[in-house]
Amino acid sequence: DINVTLSSGGSTLNESRGSPAVEYSFVARPTQHGQEIVCQAWLRVGHQVLSESARAALHVWGFSPPEIHLGAEMVAGHQEQITCNISSLVSDSSPPDINVTLSSGGSTLNESRGSPAVEYSFVARPTQHGQEIVCQAWLRVGHQVLSESARAALHVWALPHSVNVSVERPEFGVGANFTVQCSAEGNPPPELRWELPSNASVELSEHGRTVTVPSAQLAHNGTYRCLARNKYGASSGHVDVLVKGPPRSWIAVAAVVLGVIVVLGGAGLVTWRLVRKRFMTS
């Protein structure tokens, strides 16, 4: 006639009657770390009851999901830092067997062993905007490995860059139609404005991405510069356009030359006659 009881804090967890063993299953919580467990056994022999007890403290390892800390405002070209740490870790005096790793795109950025925090410093690039960062933490407890992870996306601001100004060809005749286009990258998207070679008539598209010349004149000759600007800076690009007048035909050129010859010849004849007249009268 035996009775075995498991209890903690004065509350019975489980008991068995007629068996020398008792079990209790539960989901461990970090708050149970250090909780005392009491096992009490009674054995009735006739009118006598024998009693023994044992005590043990729970040793619960656990940690919260890691936390990723990004810079308040990451700007391309600036030195930035990512930190990942375990804010809540249940441990005792022994150093924990913990590993924390920062990675992105399957490549490890940095890792720490034996420490609940890891850092990674880098110079931010515009192409990193939206890049996913993964922080993975492992805690080894005996033969068991606990694992937690967290994810965050980079938000990288960037001044305007890759400003591209283009036109279908560099030369046009008077009266031709042509369009100059501008594109630029940046975060936030930059505003575009133009510096034009003259005040001659042009058509600007919405958001200023194109300049259209419906009927080219010599005044449209020159440099078309696109200026891209956002709160982090400005950049520009340009293209040169040459507008040519209509070519003169050889007939017109010959007529001009002939006209000059006739004028010069006539002037020479008049001069000769005046000289002859004076000579004869003298």
Coordinates of C-alpha atoms in Angstrom, one line a residue:
D1 CA 0.0 0.0 0.0
I2 CA 2.1 2.9 -1.4
N3 CA 1.3 6.4 -2.4
V4 CA 3.6 8.8 -4.3
T5 CA 2.7 12.5 -4.8
L6 CA 4.3 15.3 -6.8
S7 CA 3.6 18.9 -5.6
S8 CA 4.9 22.4 -5.9
G9 CA 4.1 25.5 -3.8
G10 CA 1.6 23.4 -1.7
S11 CA -0.4 22.3 -4.8
T12 CA -0.5 18.7 -5.9
L13 CA 0.7 18.2 -9.4
N14 CA 0.0 14.4 -9.7
E15 CA -0.1 11.3 -7.5
S16 CA -0.2 7.6 -7.8
R17 CA -1.6 4.9 -5.5
G18 CA -0.3 1.4 -5.5
S19 CA 2.6 2.3 -7.8
P20 CA 6.1 3.4 -6.7
A21 CA 6.3 6.0 -9.5
V22 CA 4.4 9.1 -10.5
E23 CA 4.8 11.4 -13.6
Y24 CA 3.7 14.9 -14.4
S25 CA 3.8 16.4 -17.9
F26 CA 3.7 20.2 -18.6
V27 CA 4.7 22.9 -21.0
A28 CA 7.6 24.7 -19.3
R29 CA 7.5 28.4 -18.8
P30 CA 10.4 30.8 -18.2
T31 CA 8.7 31.9 -14.9
Q32 CA 9.1 28.3 -13.6
H33 CA 12.8 28.6 -13.5
G34 CA 13.9 27.8 -9.9
Q35 CA 10.5 26.5 -8.9
E36 CA 10.8 23.8 -6.2
I37 CA 9.3 20.4 -6.8
V38 CA 8.5 18.0 -3.9
C39 CA 8.1 14.3 -4.2
Q40 CA 6.5 12.7 -1.1
A41 CA 6.1 8.9 -0.7
W42 CA 4.1 7.0 1.9
L43 CA 4.3 3.2 2.6
R44 CA 1.7 1.6 4.9
V45 CA 2.9 -1.5 6.7
G46 CA 0.2 -2.8 9.0
H47 CA -0.6 0.0 11.3
Q48 CA 2.6 1.8 10.6
V49 CA 3.1 4.5 7.8
L50 CA 6.6 5.1 6.5
S51 CA 7.3 8.4 4.8
E52 CA 10.1 9.8 2.7
S53 CA 10.5 12.9 0.5
A54 CA 12.8 14.6 -2.0
R55 CA 13.1 18.1 -3.3
A56 CA 14.5 19.5 -6.6
A57 CA 14.4 22.9 -8.3
L58 CA 13.3 23.2 -11.9
H59 CA 16.0 24.5 -14.3
V60 CA 14.1 26.1 -17.2
W61 CA 16.0 27.4 -20.2
G62 CA 14.1 29.7 -22.6
F63 CA 14.4 32.9 -24.5
S64 CA 12.1 35.4 -26.3
P65 CA 12.2 35.8 -30.1
P66 CA 15.1 38.0 -31.1
E67 CA 14.6 41.7 -31.8
I68 CA 16.1 43.4 -34.9
H69 CA 17.0 47.1 -34.4
L70 CA 17.6 49.2 -37.6
G71 CA 18.8 52.7 -38.0
A72 CA 16.1 55.3 -37.6
E73 CA 16.8 56.7 -41.1
M74 CA 19.2 54.8 -43.3
V75 CA 20.6 56.9 -46.2
A76 CA 22.6 55.5 -49.1
G77 CA 26.3 56.2 -48.8
H78 CA 26.2 56.5 -45.0
Q79 CA 27.6 54.1 -42.4
E80 CA 24.7 52.2 -40.9
Q81 CA 24.3 49.5 -38.2
I82 CA 21.9 46.6 -37.6
T83 CA 21.6 45.0 -34.1
C84 CA 19.9 41.8 -33.1
N85 CA 19.5 40.8 -29.5
I86 CA 17.6 38.4 -27.2
S87 CA 15.9 40.7 -24.7
S88 CA 14.7 37.9 -22.4
L89 CA 17.0 35.0 -21.6
V90 CA 16.5 32.6 -18.6
S91 CA 19.8 31.4 -17.4
D92 CA 21.8 30.7 -14.2
S93 CA 25.4 31.4 -13.4
S94 CA 26.7 29.2 -16.2
P95 CA 27.3 31.0 -19.5
P96 CA 24.6 29.9 -22.0
D97 CA 25.5 27.9 -25.1
I98 CA 23.8 30.5 -27.4
N99 CA 24.4 31.5 -31.0
V100 CA 22.9 34.5 -32.8
T101 CA 23.3 35.1 -36.5
L102 CA 22.4 37.9 -38.9
S103 CA 21.9 36.9 -42.5
S104 CA 20.4 38.2 -45.8
G105 CA 19.7 36.3 -49.0
G106 CA 21.2 33.1 -47.5
S107 CA 24.5 34.8 -46.7
T108 CA 25.7 35.3 -43.2
L109 CA 26.4 38.9 -42.3
N110 CA 27.7 38.4 -38.8
E111 CA 27.3 36.0 -35.8
S112 CA 28.1 35.8 -32.1
R113 CA 28.7 32.7 -30.0
G114 CA 28.0 32.8 -26.2
S115 CA 26.5 36.3 -26.4
P116 CA 22.8 37.1 -26.8
A117 CA 23.5 40.0 -29.2
V118 CA 25.1 40.6 -32.6
E119 CA 25.9 43.7 -34.7
Y120 CA 26.6 44.4 -38.4
S121 CA 27.9 47.6 -39.8
F122 CA 27.9 48.5 -43.4
V123 CA 27.7 51.4 -45.9
A124 CA 24.1 51.5 -47.2
R125 CA 23.4 51.2 -51.0
P126 CA 20.3 52.2 -52.9
T127 CA 19.9 48.6 -54.1
Q128 CA 19.5 47.4 -50.5
H129 CA 16.1 49.1 -50.2
G130 CA 13.6 46.4 -49.2
Q131 CA 16.3 43.8 -48.6
E132 CA 15.2 41.3 -45.9
I133 CA 17.3 40.8 -42.8
V134 CA 17.0 37.5 -40.8
C135 CA 18.1 37.1 -37.2
Q136 CA 18.3 33.5 -36.0
A137 CA 19.1 32.4 -32.5
W138 CA 19.9 28.9 -31.2
L139 CA 20.1 27.9 -27.5
R140 CA 21.5 24.5 -26.7
V141 CA 20.3 22.8 -23.5
G142 CA 21.9 19.4 -23.1
H143 CA 20.9 17.5 -26.1
Q144 CA 18.1 19.8 -27.0
V145 CA 18.4 22.9 -29.2
L146 CA 15.8 25.7 -28.9
S147 CA 15.5 28.1 -31.9
E148 CA 13.8 31.4 -32.5
S149 CA 14.0 33.9 -35.4
A150 CA 12.9 37.4 -36.5
R151 CA 12.8 39.2 -39.9
A152 CA 12.9 42.9 -40.9
A153 CA 13.2 44.8 -44.2
L154 CA 15.7 47.5 -44.8
H155 CA 14.4 50.9 -45.8
V156 CA 17.2 52.9 -47.5
W157 CA 16.7 56.5 -48.5
A158 CA 18.8 57.7 -51.5
L159 CA 19.5 61.0 -53.2
P160 CA 18.8 61.1 -57.0
H161 CA 21.1 59.0 -59.1
S162 CA 21.3 57.3 -62.5
V163 CA 19.9 60.4 -64.2
N164 CA 19.5 59.5 -67.9
V165 CA 18.7 62.0 -70.6
S166 CA 18.1 60.7 -74.1
V167 CA 16.8 61.8 -77.6
E168 CA 16.2 59.6 -80.7
R169 CA 19.1 61.3 -82.5
P170 CA 21.4 64.2 -81.9
E171 CA 20.6 66.2 -85.1
F172 CA 17.4 67.5 -86.6
G173 CA 16.3 69.8 -89.4
V174 CA 14.2 72.9 -89.1
G175 CA 10.5 71.9 -88.8
A176 CA 11.2 68.4 -87.4
N177 CA 9.5 67.0 -84.3
F178 CA 11.6 65.5 -81.5
T179 CA 11.3 64.5 -77.8
V180 CA 13.9 64.5 -75.1
Q181 CA 13.3 62.0 -72.3
C182 CA 14.6 62.0 -68.7
S183 CA 14.6 59.2 -66.1
A184 CA 16.1 59.2 -62.6
E185 CA 16.2 56.9 -59.6
G186 CA 16.1 57.8 -55.9
N187 CA 14.1 57.3 -52.7
P188 CA 11.8 59.1 -52.4
P189 CA 11.3 59.4 -56.2
P190 CA 12.9 62.7 -57.3
E191 CA 11.1 65.6 -58.8
L192 CA 12.3 66.5 -62.3
R193 CA 12.7 70.0 -63.9
W194 CA 14.4 71.2 -67.1
E195 CA 17.0 73.8 -68.1
L196 CA 16.3 74.5 -71.8
P197 CA 18.5 76.2 -74.4
S198 CA 15.9 79.0 -75.0
N199 CA 12.4 80.2 -74.4
A200 CA 11.2 78.7 -77.7
S201 CA 8.0 76.8 -77.6
V202 CA 8.1 73.3 -76.1
E203 CA 5.6 70.9 -74.6
L204 CA 6.3 69.4 -71.1
S205 CA 4.7 66.1 -70.1
E206 CA 3.1 65.3 -66.7
H207 CA 5.8 65.0 -64.0
G208 CA 8.3 66.6 -66.4
R209 CA 9.7 63.3 -67.8
T210 CA 9.7 64.5 -71.4
V211 CA 10.2 67.7 -73.4
T212 CA 8.6 67.6 -76.9
V213 CA 9.5 70.1 -79.6
P214 CA 6.6 70.0 -82.2
S215 CA 8.4 72.1 -84.9
A216 CA 12.1 72.6 -84.4
Q217 CA 13.6 76.0 -85.0
L218 CA 17.2 77.2 -84.8
A219 CA 16.3 78.5 -81.3
H220 CA 15.9 74.9 -80.1
N221 CA 19.6 74.3 -80.7
G222 CA 21.6 73.6 -77.5
T223 CA 21.8 71.6 -74.3
Y224 CA 18.8 70.0 -72.7
R225 CA 19.5 69.5 -69.0
C226 CA 17.4 67.5 -66.6
L227 CA 17.6 68.2 -62.9
A228 CA 16.4 65.5 -60.4
R229 CA 15.9 66.5 -56.7
N230 CA 14.6 65.0 -53.5
K231 CA 15.1 65.8 -49.8
Y232 CA 18.4 64.1 -49.7
G233 CA 20.1 65.9 -52.6
A234 CA 20.1 66.5 -56.4
S235 CA 21.7 65.2 -59.5
S236 CA 21.5 66.0 -63.3
G237 CA 22.1 64.8 -66.8
H238 CA 22.0 66.4 -70.2
V239 CA 22.0 65.9 -73.9
D240 CA 23.0 68.2 -76.8
V241 CA 20.7 68.7 -79.7
L242 CA 21.7 70.3 -83.0
V243 CA 19.0 71.9 -85.2
K244 CA 20.2 72.6 -88.8
G245 CA 18.7 75.1 -91.3
P246 CA 17.7 73.9 -94.8
P247 CA 20.8 73.4 -97.1
R248 CA 21.3 75.9 -100.0
S249 CA 21.0 74.3 -103.4
W250 CA 23.9 74.7 -105.9
I251 CA 21.6 76.6 -108.3
A252 CA 21.0 79.3 -105.6
V253 CA 24.7 79.5 -104.9
A254 CA 25.5 79.8 -108.6
A255 CA 22.9 82.5 -109.0
V256 CA 24.5 84.5 -106.1
V257 CA 28.0 84.1 -107.5
L258 CA 26.8 85.2 -111.0
G259 CA 25.0 88.2 -109.5
V260 CA 28.2 89.3 -107.7
I261 CA 30.1 88.9 -111.0
V262 CA 27.5 90.9 -112.9
V263 CA 27.6 93.7 -110.3
L264 CA 31.4 93.8 -110.2
G265 CA 31.5 93.7 -114.0
G266 CA 29.0 96.5 -114.4
A267 CA 30.9 98.7 -111.9
G268 CA 34.1 98.0 -113.8
L269 CA 32.5 99.0 -117.1
V270 CA 31.2 102.3 -115.7
T271 CA 34.6 103.1 -114.2
W272 CA 36.3 102.4 -117.6
R273 CA 33.9 104.6 -119.5
L274 CA 34.4 107.5 -117.1
V275 CA 38.2 107.2 -117.4
R276 CA 38.0 107.1 -121.2
K277 CA 35.8 110.1 -121.3
R278 CA 38.2 112.2 -119.2
F279 CA 41.1 111.1 -121.3
M280 CA 39.4 112.2 -124.6
T281 CA 38.3 115.6 -123.3
S282 CA 41.8 116.4 -122.0

